[in-house]
Amino acid sequence: MRIVRTKSRLREALRPARRDGRSIGLVPTMGSLHDGHLALVRAALGRCDVVVISLFVNPAQFGPGEDLDAYPRDERRDAEVAERAGVDVLYAPAVEDVYSDGFSTSVEVAGDLTGVLEGAPDQRGPAHFRGVATLVAKLLNSVAPDVAFFGQKDAQQAIVVRRMVHDLDFPVRIEVLPTVREPDGLAMSSRNAYLGAEERRRAASLSRALRAAQEAVDGGETRVEAALAAAGAELERAGVKPEYLEARDAESLAPANSFNGRPILVAVAARFGEARLIDNLVIGG
Ligand code: PAF
């Protein structure tokens, strides 16, 4: 595996593959690799000839008071994990290489997709997805992959990235892979490392809550309010007060009133000590 730290070295590393017409897959990450990332890597290895993983904790997507400084970073371990998994190129740029002096451009996907759920003003705010979209656009330009792989755990991020890729004509296919979960259902996330034992136990209620909504719908419930009440009751039993628990159209993110056969995204966020965790399930469709 080659480790590169600058865009010019990255392009140089990928030149032979591009010249020979080999396909390139990109797995963008903020490091602290876990099995969720490895599922993306495995999918990339299965579909592409050359696999690039990026490790970059992107300051632009963290708001004031968020965990930018605390975000777990262990490049040496990540490099070992990536190499063992079969990654060809690891791209780990410095902040200055990504955001050079005078950087003043950003990519903004309109508010219908980015001003709700994680992007709502009382959550991470619209600057969060501006930071994500700008960075992902830069990665797509630098790597120029044929396929880029994202996890369904960050469902809204995947929707925003797809919109941006479509609107700005990036010649890349976006693949979104299912959330990888711990045996008790907790979605894998680098932020799970912040959880103490008691928080870890309570955090499993997020996926139970989503399953409760799913079971309500499977049992014939069509009212969003009732399915969310079933999910909310599961959280309450675990003493968890969600930052949001919402049902939205899984493509447009417009509020959903009923489970009517269309795919509905049920999304939840909650804080457990230092860790703010998100999870979601697409129901129906
Ligand atoms: O999902 C992540 O890890 C990040 O948001 C991403 C896509 C790498 C952009 O920084």
Short mmCIF file of C-alpha atoms and ligand atoms in Angstrom, two decimals:
data_model
loop_
_atom_site.label_atom_id
_atom_site.label_comp_id
_atom_site.label_asym_id
_atom_site.label_seq_id
_atom_site.Cartn_x
_atom_site.Cartn_y
_atom_site.Cartn_z
CA MET A 1 0.00 0.00 0.00
CA ARG A 2 1.27 3.45 -0.88
CA ILE A 3 0.74 6.30 1.60
CA VAL A 4 0.54 9.73 -0.02
CA ARG A 5 0.05 13.09 1.63
CA THR A 6 -0.31 15.56 -1.21
CA LYS A 7 -2.61 15.89 -4.21
CA SER A 8 0.34 15.80 -6.59
CA ARG A 9 1.66 12.52 -5.11
CA LEU A 10 -1.86 11.13 -5.19
CA ARG A 11 -2.25 11.90 -8.89
CA GLU A 12 1.19 10.43 -9.57
CA ALA A 13 0.28 7.24 -7.66
CA LEU A 14 -2.91 6.82 -9.70
CA ARG A 15 -1.45 7.74 -13.10
CA PRO A 16 -0.48 4.16 -14.15
CA ALA A 17 -3.93 2.81 -13.25
CA ARG A 18 -5.64 5.60 -15.16
CA ARG A 19 -3.35 5.13 -18.17
CA ASP A 20 -4.08 1.38 -18.24
CA GLY A 21 -7.84 1.96 -18.00
CA ARG A 22 -8.13 0.30 -14.59
CA SER A 23 -11.11 1.37 -12.50
CA ILE A 24 -10.55 3.36 -9.31
CA GLY A 25 -12.69 3.16 -6.16
CA LEU A 26 -12.62 5.76 -3.38
CA VAL A 27 -13.58 5.20 0.26
CA PRO A 28 -13.61 8.63 1.93
CA THR A 29 -13.16 8.47 5.73
CA MET A 30 -12.11 10.54 8.70
CA GLY A 31 -9.97 7.62 9.91
CA SER A 32 -10.40 5.66 13.13
CA LEU A 33 -11.33 2.77 10.89
CA HIS A 34 -13.89 0.21 12.03
CA ASP A 35 -15.79 -2.67 10.44
CA GLY A 36 -18.23 -0.24 8.79
CA HIS A 37 -15.34 1.30 6.85
CA LEU A 38 -13.96 -2.15 6.08
CA ALA A 39 -17.28 -3.17 4.54
CA LEU A 40 -16.90 -0.19 2.19
CA VAL A 41 -13.32 -1.21 1.40
CA ARG A 42 -14.42 -4.80 0.66
CA ALA A 43 -17.14 -3.53 -1.67
CA ALA A 44 -14.60 -1.26 -3.39
CA LEU A 45 -12.15 -4.16 -3.80
CA GLY A 46 -14.90 -6.27 -5.31
CA ARG A 47 -15.97 -3.62 -7.83
CA CYS A 48 -12.81 -1.68 -8.68
CA ASP A 49 -9.25 -2.53 -9.76
CA VAL A 50 -7.56 0.03 -7.54
CA VAL A 51 -8.84 1.19 -4.13
CA VAL A 52 -7.99 4.52 -2.52
CA ILE A 53 -8.94 5.32 1.07
CA SER A 54 -8.75 8.89 2.33
CA LEU A 55 -8.12 9.72 5.99
CA PHE A 56 -8.89 13.34 6.77
CA VAL A 57 -10.64 14.84 9.79
CA ASN A 58 -12.29 17.68 7.94
CA PRO A 59 -12.39 20.84 10.11
CA ALA A 60 -14.93 22.46 7.78
CA GLN A 61 -17.69 20.04 8.79
CA PHE A 62 -17.29 20.55 12.56
CA GLY A 63 -19.13 23.43 14.22
CA PRO A 64 -17.88 25.44 17.19
CA GLY A 65 -18.10 23.34 20.33
CA GLU A 66 -18.10 20.04 18.37
CA ASP A 67 -15.50 17.32 18.83
CA LEU A 68 -12.90 18.33 16.19
CA ASP A 69 -10.00 18.25 18.65
CA ALA A 70 -11.19 15.14 20.47
CA TYR A 71 -12.01 13.18 17.28
CA PRO A 72 -10.02 9.92 17.51
CA ARG A 73 -6.92 9.94 15.31
CA ASP A 74 -4.47 7.03 14.95
CA GLU A 75 -2.97 7.07 11.50
CA ARG A 76 -0.48 4.29 12.15
CA ARG A 77 -3.22 1.87 13.20
CA ASP A 78 -5.47 2.99 10.33
CA ALA A 79 -2.63 2.40 7.86
CA GLU A 80 -2.10 -1.14 9.19
CA VAL A 81 -5.82 -1.88 9.03
CA ALA A 82 -6.13 -0.46 5.51
CA GLU A 83 -3.08 -2.36 4.26
CA ARG A 84 -4.34 -5.64 5.73
CA ALA A 85 -7.70 -5.02 4.07
CA GLY A 86 -6.03 -4.74 0.66
CA VAL A 87 -6.22 -0.97 0.04
CA ASP A 88 -3.80 0.19 -2.67
CA VAL A 89 -3.40 3.87 -1.84
CA LEU A 90 -3.95 5.70 1.44
CA TYR A 91 -4.37 9.45 1.03
CA ALA A 92 -3.77 11.31 4.32
CA PRO A 93 -3.35 14.99 3.51
CA ALA A 94 -2.51 17.73 6.01
CA VAL A 95 -5.13 20.42 6.59
CA GLU A 96 -2.90 22.92 4.70
CA ASP A 97 -2.81 20.68 1.64
CA VAL A 98 -6.59 20.53 1.51
CA TYR A 99 -7.37 24.12 2.54
CA SER A 100 -4.54 26.25 1.21
CA ASP A 101 -4.03 29.89 2.24
CA GLY A 102 -6.84 32.08 0.98
CA PHE A 103 -9.24 29.16 0.47
CA SER A 104 -12.59 30.82 -0.20
CA THR A 105 -14.79 28.45 -2.24
CA SER A 106 -17.47 26.15 -0.97
CA VAL A 107 -20.09 23.80 -2.35
CA GLU A 108 -23.57 24.24 -0.98
CA VAL A 109 -26.46 21.86 -1.65
CA ALA A 110 -29.73 23.77 -1.08
CA GLY A 111 -31.48 23.82 2.26
CA ASP A 112 -34.28 21.31 1.56
CA LEU A 113 -31.68 18.55 1.90
CA THR A 114 -29.16 20.24 4.17
CA GLY A 115 -31.23 22.41 6.53
CA VAL A 116 -33.08 19.54 8.22
CA LEU A 117 -32.10 16.65 10.54
CA GLU A 118 -28.31 16.98 11.03
CA GLY A 119 -28.31 20.33 9.19
CA ALA A 120 -31.14 21.90 11.21
CA PRO A 121 -30.05 25.13 12.91
CA ASP A 122 -30.51 23.58 16.37
CA GLN A 123 -28.46 20.52 15.38
CA ARG A 124 -25.13 20.71 13.51
CA GLY A 125 -26.45 23.53 11.27
CA PRO A 126 -26.19 24.00 7.48
CA ALA A 127 -22.43 24.68 7.67
CA HIS A 128 -21.97 20.97 8.42
CA PHE A 129 -23.08 19.79 4.98
CA ARG A 130 -21.33 22.73 3.28
CA GLY A 131 -18.14 21.36 4.85
CA VAL A 132 -18.93 17.78 3.81
CA ALA A 133 -19.92 18.70 0.22
CA THR A 134 -16.87 20.91 -0.29
CA LEU A 135 -14.49 18.24 0.97
CA VAL A 136 -16.14 15.41 -0.97
CA ALA A 137 -16.05 17.55 -4.15
CA LYS A 138 -12.35 18.14 -3.60
CA LEU A 139 -11.70 14.43 -3.02
CA LEU A 140 -13.63 13.51 -6.16
CA ASN A 141 -11.54 16.02 -8.13
CA SER A 142 -8.26 14.83 -6.65
CA VAL A 143 -8.87 11.08 -6.91
CA ALA A 144 -11.22 11.12 -9.92
CA PRO A 145 -12.64 7.71 -8.93
CA ASP A 146 -15.07 5.68 -11.02
CA VAL A 147 -17.00 4.74 -7.90
CA ALA A 148 -17.10 6.31 -4.41
CA PHE A 149 -18.44 4.38 -1.42
CA PHE A 150 -20.44 5.77 1.52
CA GLY A 151 -22.24 4.21 4.47
CA GLN A 152 -26.00 4.31 5.01
CA LYS A 153 -25.40 5.23 8.66
CA ASP A 154 -24.85 8.78 7.40
CA ALA A 155 -27.98 8.59 5.25
CA GLN A 156 -28.42 12.34 4.87
CA GLN A 157 -24.77 12.75 3.89
CA ALA A 158 -25.23 10.13 1.18
CA ILE A 159 -28.33 11.94 -0.14
CA VAL A 160 -26.49 15.27 -0.18
CA VAL A 161 -23.47 13.76 -1.95
CA ARG A 162 -25.65 12.09 -4.59
CA ARG A 163 -27.43 15.42 -5.23
CA MET A 164 -24.13 17.28 -5.57
CA VAL A 165 -22.66 14.65 -7.89
CA HIS A 166 -25.78 14.78 -10.06
CA ASP A 167 -26.07 18.58 -10.08
CA LEU A 168 -22.39 19.26 -10.76
CA ASP A 169 -21.89 16.43 -13.29
CA PHE A 170 -19.17 14.58 -11.42
CA PRO A 171 -18.42 11.50 -13.54
CA VAL A 172 -18.59 9.09 -10.61
CA ARG A 173 -21.02 6.44 -9.37
CA ILE A 174 -21.99 6.74 -5.72
CA GLU A 175 -22.59 3.47 -3.87
CA VAL A 176 -24.21 3.45 -0.46
CA LEU A 177 -23.73 0.35 1.67
CA PRO A 178 -25.83 -0.88 4.60
CA THR A 179 -24.98 0.17 8.14
CA VAL A 180 -22.73 -2.30 9.93
CA ARG A 181 -23.90 -2.99 13.49
CA GLU A 182 -22.53 -4.43 16.71
CA PRO A 183 -24.24 -7.66 17.89
CA ASP A 184 -26.67 -5.60 20.06
CA GLY A 185 -27.61 -3.40 17.09
CA LEU A 186 -25.48 -0.31 17.83
CA ALA A 187 -24.40 1.22 14.52
CA MET A 188 -20.61 1.22 14.14
CA SER A 189 -19.16 4.70 14.45
CA SER A 190 -15.78 6.14 15.33
CA ARG A 191 -17.58 8.15 18.01
CA ASN A 192 -18.58 4.93 19.85
CA ALA A 193 -15.04 5.12 21.27
CA TYR A 194 -16.22 7.99 23.50
CA LEU A 195 -18.83 5.80 25.24
CA GLY A 196 -18.42 4.68 28.84
CA ALA A 197 -19.90 1.27 29.78
CA GLU A 198 -23.27 2.67 30.93
CA GLU A 199 -23.54 5.00 27.90
CA ARG A 200 -22.64 2.12 25.61
CA ARG A 201 -25.47 0.05 27.10
CA ARG A 202 -28.00 2.88 26.67
CA ALA A 203 -26.79 3.66 23.14
CA ALA A 204 -28.10 0.28 21.96
CA SER A 205 -31.59 1.76 22.45
CA LEU A 206 -31.19 3.78 19.21
CA SER A 207 -31.38 0.73 17.00
CA ARG A 208 -34.07 -0.86 19.20
CA ALA A 209 -36.13 2.31 18.75
CA LEU A 210 -35.78 2.14 14.97
CA ARG A 211 -36.74 -1.53 15.04
CA ALA A 212 -39.80 -0.66 17.13
CA ALA A 213 -40.91 1.78 14.41
CA GLN A 214 -40.28 -0.89 11.78
CA GLU A 215 -42.29 -3.46 13.76
CA ALA A 216 -45.18 -1.02 14.13
CA VAL A 217 -45.25 -0.51 10.35
CA ASP A 218 -44.85 -4.26 9.73
CA GLY A 219 -47.84 -4.72 12.03
CA GLY A 220 -49.97 -2.51 9.77
CA GLU A 221 -49.40 0.94 11.31
CA THR A 222 -49.41 3.65 8.64
CA ARG A 223 -49.39 6.77 10.85
CA VAL A 224 -45.95 8.28 11.25
CA GLU A 225 -46.89 9.70 14.64
CA ALA A 226 -47.76 6.26 16.01
CA ALA A 227 -44.63 4.58 14.65
CA LEU A 228 -42.47 7.36 16.08
CA ALA A 229 -44.28 7.02 19.42
CA ALA A 230 -43.30 3.33 19.49
CA ALA A 231 -39.68 4.32 18.79
CA GLY A 232 -39.80 7.11 21.36
CA ALA A 233 -41.14 4.73 24.03
CA GLU A 234 -38.14 2.45 23.48
CA LEU A 235 -35.77 5.40 23.98
CA GLU A 236 -37.65 6.53 27.07
CA ARG A 237 -37.35 3.04 28.58
CA ALA A 238 -33.57 3.45 28.29
CA GLY A 239 -33.68 7.00 29.70
CA VAL A 240 -32.64 8.52 26.37
CA LYS A 241 -33.95 11.91 25.22
CA PRO A 242 -33.37 12.18 21.47
CA GLU A 243 -32.10 15.39 19.87
CA TYR A 244 -34.43 14.45 17.05
CA LEU A 245 -36.52 11.47 16.03
CA GLU A 246 -38.12 12.13 12.66
CA ALA A 247 -39.61 10.42 9.63
CA ARG A 248 -38.88 11.93 6.22
CA ASP A 249 -39.15 10.94 2.60
CA ALA A 250 -35.97 8.93 1.97
CA GLU A 251 -35.15 10.83 -1.23
CA SER A 252 -36.41 14.40 -0.81
CA LEU A 253 -36.19 14.51 3.01
CA ALA A 254 -39.60 16.21 3.02
CA PRO A 255 -41.56 15.48 6.22
CA ALA A 256 -43.50 12.22 5.95
CA ASN A 257 -47.09 11.98 7.17
CA SER A 258 -47.70 8.32 6.58
CA PHE A 259 -46.07 5.05 5.66
CA ASN A 260 -47.65 4.75 2.27
CA GLY A 261 -45.34 2.40 0.41
CA ARG A 262 -42.73 5.04 -0.40
CA PRO A 263 -39.35 4.62 1.32
CA ILE A 264 -39.39 6.64 4.53
CA LEU A 265 -36.20 7.49 6.41
CA VAL A 266 -36.64 7.26 10.16
CA ALA A 267 -33.66 9.07 11.67
CA VAL A 268 -32.57 9.60 15.25
CA ALA A 269 -29.80 11.49 17.03
CA ALA A 270 -29.02 11.43 20.74
CA ARG A 271 -26.23 12.38 23.04
CA PHE A 272 -24.55 9.90 25.38
CA GLY A 273 -22.00 11.83 27.44
CA GLU A 274 -19.37 13.14 25.00
CA ALA A 275 -20.76 11.11 22.10
CA ARG A 276 -23.48 12.44 19.83
CA LEU A 277 -24.68 9.41 17.87
CA ILE A 278 -26.97 9.11 14.86
CA ASP A 279 -28.77 6.15 13.36
CA ASN A 280 -31.52 5.54 10.84
CA LEU A 281 -33.62 2.95 9.09
CA VAL A 282 -35.42 3.16 5.75
CA ILE A 283 -38.91 1.72 6.13
CA GLY A 284 -41.10 0.75 3.21
CA GLY A 285 -40.68 1.15 -0.51
O1 PAF B 1 -18.44 10.24 6.62
C1 PAF B 1 -17.31 10.74 6.82
O2 PAF B 1 -16.41 10.11 7.37
C2 PAF B 1 -17.06 12.17 6.37
O3 PAF B 1 -18.18 12.96 6.53
C3 PAF B 1 -16.50 12.27 4.93
C4 PAF B 1 -17.48 11.73 3.91
C5 PAF B 1 -15.20 11.49 4.84
C6 PAF B 1 -16.23 13.72 4.60
O4 PAF B 1 -15.32 14.29 5.50
#
